[in-house]
């Protein structure tokens, strides 16, 4: 019997398209789904695209794979993933590989990898971005796990991944949960990027009184410059779209409550644990949460606000473009800081330039700008922050006046721009010679004897605030 090069179990949107992508690249693909109907449907509809080996149960699925076996799990993240992995592990042998291509939480991936390593099975937690289109035509792929497993899997993953300038958007990320961690941060950055674009739209609409169709044109123009990206491109499409039923702009008939599946929230939770200020991502997650509280918003509608609107002229468009670019640089810099911190914490040794390289195509945050990030990390792999790379430092210097005008205009006309404002605050805080954290240290020592360090001497100190206010070494 002919055996499959690789298998996919879980044939909903993502798994089905990934299996088709593999088959289209000439791999014989074993396919399986808990509910057999999906497997039959795949083979009936797309069987002509390549070689599919359908299986009705996991035992025959595993039996149809070449050794060492490579099985990709594409099921809903959570308990379902555990159930499928456990069943596969029972059927597999040392040296075999289980690839989890779902959006698993990286700590779950670390746990699963450790458990399977005991059995000699390679567990490869893999981030896959690009949605259903990406899965079919070339996603960005972020595999973790052992280096050894990448030797067997890498060539296939690189084959089916998106390509930019001939370079595949897939590479080895690092051990155990590194792949899923990087995918999580990718999604967090996606949240921040979307929020910044949404703020640009809102501000221009309020300050200029521009229509969605006019704004679509502005985003189209922006997409021809340094902001060129998939998210700007689709923003123009969404803004230009007209609702067939009402004839109104689509964006005006959609409920203004943004959904979230959880990867943005995970990114912020992990950033809090790691002590990395990912303010852009956090503001984006919170902005979605705020939008989802209609009762509070209805109650607050009567609160006072400024009586001005339509205050800007056309030069404001360029100001907002600059503010968007500068805030975006900050959001990406913060995301890369989070990757750096986790890489150190978990000993992953992640190559940040390589991550920027595999995000250039296939994924949702693909953008021209990622090439600049790759160049920055290639030039200095130990870069303290992306903001100080020459290209980005110059871009921020060029943008900062406009950025400040945008934030102050937004505040004066009462349009919320948490993304722009917090990015600017982060930029200014990082630049500061002295931060008010010194005062906070004093407060902490006052009420809790938490001690402080001095600028002029080594060691920790405490002041006897309730007594003679003398300072003593702690
Ligand atoms: P879903 O996330 O909707 O999951 C549906 C699949 O999971 C079906 O094949 C279903 O089988 C299977 N499944 C479930 Br639910 N519980 C199971 C269990 N206990 N045992 C076995 N199978 C089980 O599918 P998707 O949207 O294709 O996404 C797959 C993965 O890829 C997810 O982790 C998702 O987060 C991730 N992802 C999705 C996207 C995207 O754009 N959709 C992008 C990137 C990553 P059934 O047919 O028998 O119900």
XYZ file of C-alpha atoms and ligand atoms in Angstrom:
523
model
C 0.000 0.000 0.000
C 1.248 3.533 -0.807
C 1.940 5.559 2.314
C 1.376 9.260 2.908
C 4.222 11.774 3.306
C 2.280 13.657 5.922
C -1.169 13.643 7.531
C -3.712 16.242 8.596
C -6.360 15.528 11.215
C -9.032 18.162 11.774
C -10.485 19.173 8.442
C -12.463 22.338 9.194
C -11.521 25.512 7.296
C -7.835 25.572 8.199
C -7.059 21.862 8.143
C -8.849 21.266 4.839
C -7.002 24.106 3.121
C -3.658 23.089 4.575
C -4.201 19.517 3.369
C -5.055 20.829 -0.123
C -1.966 23.070 -0.098
C 0.203 20.040 0.764
C -1.445 17.901 -1.922
C -1.050 20.648 -4.523
C 2.673 20.646 -3.750
C 2.888 16.971 -4.621
C 2.775 15.421 -1.153
C 0.602 12.394 -0.536
C -1.605 13.514 2.355
C -3.426 11.297 4.825
C -6.624 13.055 5.908
C -8.855 12.448 8.901
C -11.581 14.241 10.813
C -13.562 13.250 13.908
C -16.763 13.554 11.903
C -16.136 11.484 8.778
C -18.396 13.667 6.619
C -15.736 16.385 6.399
C -13.144 13.888 5.151
C -15.517 12.552 2.499
C -16.401 16.085 1.446
C -12.737 17.053 1.054
C -11.964 14.049 -1.115
C -15.159 14.442 -3.154
C -14.634 18.137 -3.814
C -10.872 18.426 -4.109
C -9.610 14.887 -4.613
C -8.400 15.853 -8.091
C -5.897 18.365 -6.695
C -3.450 15.699 -5.555
C -3.071 12.471 -3.587
C -5.305 12.186 -0.528
C -5.441 9.062 1.640
C -8.696 9.332 3.617
C -8.991 7.574 6.969
C -12.105 7.049 9.050
C -10.301 6.531 12.356
C -7.020 7.664 13.867
C -5.588 4.128 13.873
C -5.792 3.780 10.108
C -4.721 7.435 9.722
C -1.497 6.720 11.630
C -1.019 3.417 9.818
C -1.139 5.235 6.474
C 1.835 7.494 7.298
C 5.445 6.937 6.214
C 7.987 6.581 9.037
C 9.006 8.697 10.835
C 5.378 9.758 10.863
C 4.372 13.388 10.459
C 0.856 14.287 11.571
C -0.561 17.797 11.674
C -3.385 18.417 14.151
C -5.752 21.228 13.093
C -8.522 21.032 15.662
C -10.072 23.674 17.884
C -7.492 24.739 20.486
C -8.178 23.465 24.001
C -9.397 20.122 25.338
C -10.039 18.782 21.805
C -6.356 19.229 20.988
C -5.339 17.311 24.110
C -7.749 14.512 23.262
C -6.404 14.137 19.707
C -2.761 14.371 20.795
C -3.285 11.708 23.464
C -4.880 9.350 20.963
C -2.142 9.956 18.386
C 0.619 9.490 20.948
C -0.799 6.060 21.829
C -0.547 5.027 18.189
C 2.843 6.526 17.392
C 6.435 5.450 17.979
C 9.617 7.188 19.131
C 10.911 9.499 16.406
C 7.427 10.301 15.072
C 6.198 13.914 14.955
C 2.928 15.449 16.054
C 2.480 19.002 14.768
C -0.137 21.169 16.478
C -1.033 23.852 13.938
C -3.888 25.299 16.006
C -3.749 28.454 18.076
C -2.642 26.787 21.299
C -1.533 28.724 24.345
C 2.257 28.397 24.470
C 2.224 27.138 28.058
C -0.020 24.252 26.924
C 2.476 23.574 24.154
C 5.339 23.478 26.653
C 3.395 21.000 28.781
C 2.503 18.789 25.808
C 6.032 18.884 24.418
C 7.527 17.833 27.753
C 5.050 14.937 28.088
C 5.646 13.646 24.556
C 9.413 14.041 24.812
C 9.272 11.422 27.589
C 7.879 9.019 25.011
C 10.461 10.001 22.373
C 7.790 11.672 20.227
C 8.543 15.098 18.774
C 5.810 17.609 19.544
C 5.949 20.584 17.233
C 3.747 23.482 18.353
C 3.407 25.510 15.184
C 1.951 28.944 14.624
C 0.161 29.241 11.301
C -1.076 32.620 10.148
C -2.942 33.798 7.100
C -6.458 32.532 7.729
C -8.113 30.145 5.309
C -6.668 31.824 2.201
C -3.166 31.653 3.634
C -3.550 27.986 4.562
C -4.437 27.217 0.949
C -2.119 29.515 -0.983
C 0.821 29.916 1.399
C 0.707 30.849 5.085
C 3.404 32.161 7.384
C 4.532 29.187 9.475
C 6.199 29.409 12.891
C 7.248 25.938 14.121
C 8.697 25.248 17.555
C 9.857 21.937 19.018
C 13.140 20.135 18.520
C 15.651 21.096 15.841
C 15.734 17.452 14.815
C 12.032 17.532 13.992
C 12.555 20.642 11.878
C 15.005 18.733 9.717
C 12.201 16.354 8.763
C 9.398 18.887 8.656
C 11.107 22.111 7.600
C 11.466 21.334 3.890
C 7.737 20.511 3.618
C 6.660 23.564 5.627
C 8.952 25.853 3.630
C 7.556 24.350 0.435
C 3.929 25.187 1.259
C 4.603 28.548 2.953
C 4.247 31.962 1.305
C 7.381 33.250 -0.441
C 8.701 36.806 -0.507
C 11.577 37.492 -2.917
C 11.905 33.712 -3.173
C 12.414 33.358 0.606
C 9.892 31.087 2.389
C 7.829 32.528 5.226
C 8.647 29.534 7.440
C 11.628 28.888 9.642
C 12.566 27.138 12.857
C 11.579 29.390 15.764
C 12.919 27.621 18.859
C 12.315 24.792 21.362
C 9.008 23.684 22.903
C 6.482 26.573 23.003
C 8.535 29.126 21.023
C 6.508 28.745 17.809
C 3.160 29.246 19.475
C 4.570 32.102 21.528
C 5.734 33.943 18.425
C 2.357 33.312 16.757
C 0.621 34.713 19.849
C 2.726 37.893 19.710
C 2.054 38.100 15.958
C -1.661 38.144 16.783
C -1.110 40.705 19.535
C 0.685 42.987 17.088
C -2.177 42.418 14.654
C -4.588 43.732 17.323
C -2.428 46.838 17.839
C -2.067 47.486 14.108
C -5.828 47.174 13.540
C -6.566 49.504 16.453
C -4.162 52.155 15.122
C -5.728 51.957 11.667
C -9.188 52.225 13.233
C -8.114 55.308 15.193
C -6.778 56.903 11.983
C -10.126 56.289 10.299
C -12.147 57.632 13.218
C -10.016 60.728 13.665
C -10.014 61.619 9.975
C -13.719 61.055 9.732
C -14.452 63.293 12.744
C -11.826 65.969 12.185
C -12.247 66.294 8.415
C -15.839 65.222 8.043
C -14.651 62.808 5.323
C -16.944 60.059 4.012
C -15.984 56.362 4.165
C -15.522 56.396 0.384
C -13.120 59.356 0.634
C -11.300 57.653 3.470
C -10.996 54.474 1.395
C -9.156 56.572 -1.195
C -6.803 57.956 1.469
C -5.970 54.435 2.702
C -5.412 53.349 -0.883
C -2.899 56.160 -1.321
C -1.203 55.261 1.952
C -0.863 51.707 0.737
C 1.431 52.929 -2.020
C 3.996 54.203 0.524
C 5.846 53.069 3.622
C 2.571 51.918 5.243
C 2.007 49.347 2.487
C 0.504 46.298 4.146
C -2.287 43.777 3.932
C -4.193 45.472 6.773
C -4.133 48.910 5.092
C -5.147 47.282 1.802
C -8.183 45.547 3.295
C -9.108 48.668 5.269
C -9.544 50.528 1.960
C -11.689 47.647 0.671
C -13.908 47.589 3.760
C -14.362 51.384 3.753
C -15.271 51.426 0.068
C -17.837 48.666 0.481
C -21.513 49.676 0.318
C -24.255 47.672 2.026
C -26.433 46.185 -0.715
C -29.605 46.312 1.330
C -29.514 49.902 2.587
C -27.123 51.573 0.153
C -25.238 52.930 3.174
C -21.495 52.578 3.723
C -20.913 49.068 5.053
C -18.971 50.440 8.027
C -22.088 52.365 9.131
C -24.376 49.350 9.262
C -22.032 47.125 11.261
C -22.437 46.942 15.043
C -19.512 48.782 16.630
C -18.571 46.025 19.085
C -15.349 44.233 18.178
C -14.972 40.532 18.875
C -11.874 38.765 20.113
C -10.925 35.109 20.269
C -8.287 35.440 22.956
C -4.779 35.578 21.481
C -4.574 39.360 22.086
C -5.574 38.838 25.688
C -3.010 36.025 26.055
C -0.299 38.311 24.678
C -1.066 40.955 27.280
C -1.310 38.402 30.095
C 2.082 36.987 29.131
C 3.564 40.498 28.812
C 2.417 41.257 32.362
C 4.152 38.094 33.587
C 7.320 38.958 31.688
C 7.224 42.632 32.748
C 7.242 43.932 29.164
C 5.166 47.056 28.456
C 3.223 46.134 25.333
C 1.030 49.201 25.679
C -0.086 49.199 22.036
C -1.399 45.648 22.242
C -2.970 46.220 25.670
C -4.778 49.359 24.497
C -6.091 47.462 21.486
C -7.414 44.615 23.643
C -9.014 47.068 26.075
C -10.515 49.144 23.251
C -12.266 45.994 22.013
C -13.440 45.245 25.557
C -14.785 48.791 25.954
C -16.651 48.553 22.655
C -18.350 45.432 23.991
C -20.036 47.223 26.925
C -23.101 48.811 25.274
C -24.860 49.382 28.590
C -22.032 51.531 29.954
C -21.670 53.334 26.641
C -25.401 54.128 26.586
C -25.251 55.390 30.174
C -22.211 57.564 29.414
C -23.564 59.154 26.249
C -24.802 62.195 28.197
C -21.366 62.978 29.655
C -19.838 66.327 28.696
C -17.415 66.613 25.776
C -15.869 69.391 23.718
C -18.221 71.269 21.421
C -15.864 71.216 18.431
C -15.649 69.022 15.370
C -14.447 69.289 11.804
C -11.428 71.322 12.907
C -8.757 70.088 10.546
C -7.708 70.833 6.974
C -6.224 68.427 4.417
C -2.733 68.715 5.917
C -4.115 66.691 8.821
C -4.236 63.632 6.568
C -0.459 63.605 6.317
C -0.183 64.236 10.073
C -2.346 61.187 10.784
C -0.331 59.087 8.356
C 2.847 60.037 10.215
C 1.217 59.352 13.599
C 0.053 55.973 12.369
C 3.506 55.065 11.110
C 5.230 56.187 14.327
C 2.695 54.408 16.570
C 3.015 51.291 14.460
C 6.795 51.308 14.883
C 6.273 51.491 18.658
C 3.733 48.648 18.680
C 6.026 46.353 16.671
C 9.050 47.315 18.795
C 7.092 46.351 21.906
C 6.034 43.023 20.394
C 9.636 42.210 19.530
C 10.629 43.170 23.103
C 8.168 40.578 24.348
C 9.727 37.933 22.102
C 13.170 38.914 23.403
C 12.039 38.644 27.029
C 10.404 35.233 26.543
C 13.377 33.968 24.562
C 15.620 34.824 27.512
C 13.177 33.512 30.117
C 12.677 30.141 28.419
C 16.095 29.776 26.757
C 14.662 29.773 23.231
C 17.373 31.792 21.460
C 14.892 33.255 18.958
C 16.375 35.066 15.962
C 14.252 38.233 15.785
C 15.382 39.094 12.258
C 14.201 35.669 11.123
C 10.780 36.290 12.687
C 10.456 39.582 10.780
C 11.452 37.666 7.634
C 8.707 35.038 7.969
C 6.093 37.694 8.730
C 6.770 39.500 5.435
C 4.302 37.294 3.593
C 1.404 34.919 4.169
C 0.291 36.352 7.490
C -2.150 39.078 8.500
C 0.514 41.610 9.528
C 2.503 41.179 6.316
C 3.927 44.553 5.348
C 6.701 46.246 3.461
C 7.885 47.654 6.791
C 8.876 44.179 8.065
C 11.791 44.242 5.667
C 13.106 47.253 7.590
C 12.710 45.352 10.857
C 14.587 42.382 9.422
C 17.393 44.700 8.279
C 17.550 46.323 11.729
C 17.954 42.994 13.556
C 20.321 41.627 10.916
C 22.539 44.691 11.330
C 22.509 44.395 15.134
C 21.116 41.125 16.546
C 21.401 42.515 20.093
C 19.519 45.750 19.355
C 18.149 47.084 22.694
C 14.948 48.336 21.079
C 13.877 48.655 17.475
C 13.278 52.359 18.111
C 17.002 53.117 18.210
C 17.836 51.468 14.909
C 18.969 54.267 12.604
C 16.134 53.882 10.098
C 13.406 53.807 12.755
C 14.973 56.540 14.904
C 15.025 58.803 11.827
C 11.444 57.884 10.920
C 10.278 58.703 14.464
C 12.195 61.985 14.464
C 10.529 62.911 11.201
C 7.069 61.934 12.450
C 7.089 63.207 16.003
C 5.819 66.765 15.402
C 2.857 65.470 13.411
C 2.303 62.718 15.974
C 2.056 65.280 18.786
C -0.331 67.447 16.743
C -2.546 64.438 16.102
C -2.691 63.390 19.763
C -3.444 66.932 20.929
C -6.062 67.487 18.215
C -7.720 64.189 19.137
C -7.837 65.212 22.796
C -9.197 68.657 21.953
C -12.054 67.327 19.817
C -12.754 64.380 22.115
C -11.900 61.520 19.762
C -10.342 58.607 21.679
C -6.932 57.565 20.370
C -5.587 55.233 23.051
C -3.199 53.601 20.588
C -1.652 56.836 19.289
C -1.540 58.431 22.741
C -0.027 55.496 24.585
C 2.545 54.937 21.838
C 3.617 58.566 22.118
C 3.728 58.325 25.914
C 5.887 55.193 25.613
C 8.232 56.950 23.171
C 8.550 59.945 25.473
C 9.019 57.800 28.582
C 11.779 55.791 26.958
C 13.586 58.979 25.922
C 13.491 60.558 29.366
C 16.633 61.172 31.312
C 14.790 60.815 34.645
C 11.396 59.222 35.175
C 8.986 59.901 38.049
C 9.609 56.308 39.136
C 11.971 57.892 41.695
C 8.980 59.466 43.440
C 7.135 56.140 43.313
C 10.112 54.497 45.032
C 9.855 57.131 47.762
C 6.128 56.474 48.189
C 6.707 52.720 48.353
C 9.379 53.118 50.997
C 7.139 55.526 52.949
C 4.124 53.264 53.297
C 5.643 49.830 53.012
C 9.379 50.096 53.847
C 10.032 48.608 50.424
C 13.480 50.297 50.324
C 15.077 52.095 47.393
C 18.391 52.384 45.607
C 20.311 55.627 45.161
C 21.902 57.160 42.094
C 25.185 57.786 43.907
C 25.806 54.671 46.037
C 25.425 50.907 45.806
C 22.964 49.040 48.008
C 19.369 49.341 49.224
C 18.209 51.989 51.686
C 15.256 52.825 53.898
C 14.261 56.161 55.398
C 12.617 56.156 58.814
C 9.612 58.143 57.588
C 7.581 57.929 60.810
C 10.556 58.655 63.042
C 13.603 60.864 62.608
C 13.649 60.508 58.781
C 17.236 59.329 58.912
C 18.374 57.025 56.099
C 19.777 53.608 56.909
C 21.139 50.821 54.712
C 18.447 48.170 54.362
P -12.091 25.103 14.399
O -11.247 25.847 15.355
O -13.462 25.584 14.146
O -12.163 23.578 14.885
C -12.960 22.640 14.213
C -12.238 21.329 14.078
O -11.887 20.805 15.359
C -13.120 20.294 13.407
O -12.302 19.502 12.579
C -13.643 19.509 14.606
O -14.061 18.209 14.277
C -12.405 19.473 15.439
N -12.625 19.046 16.841
C -13.225 19.691 17.864
Br -14.095 21.274 17.734
N -13.199 18.995 19.009
C -12.574 17.848 18.716
C -12.254 16.704 19.473
N -12.542 16.628 20.770
N -11.615 15.699 18.844
C -11.315 15.779 17.541
N -11.584 16.850 16.770
C -12.207 17.879 17.344
O -11.329 24.938 12.993
P -10.466 25.967 12.135
O -11.099 27.305 12.080
O -10.139 25.257 10.891
O -9.133 26.136 12.992
C -8.296 25.032 13.348
C -7.204 25.545 14.246
O -6.433 26.511 13.547
C -7.714 26.245 15.513
O -6.872 25.954 16.590
C -7.632 27.699 15.175
O -7.489 28.520 16.311
C -6.386 27.720 14.294
N -6.323 28.845 13.363
C -7.414 29.278 12.696
C -7.320 30.333 11.806
C -8.515 30.799 11.033
O -8.384 31.796 10.306
N -9.648 30.126 11.131
C -6.090 30.932 11.582
C -4.983 30.448 12.256
C -5.116 29.399 13.138
P -15.579 17.937 13.835
O -15.657 18.276 12.379
O -15.767 16.502 14.104
O -16.460 18.820 14.679
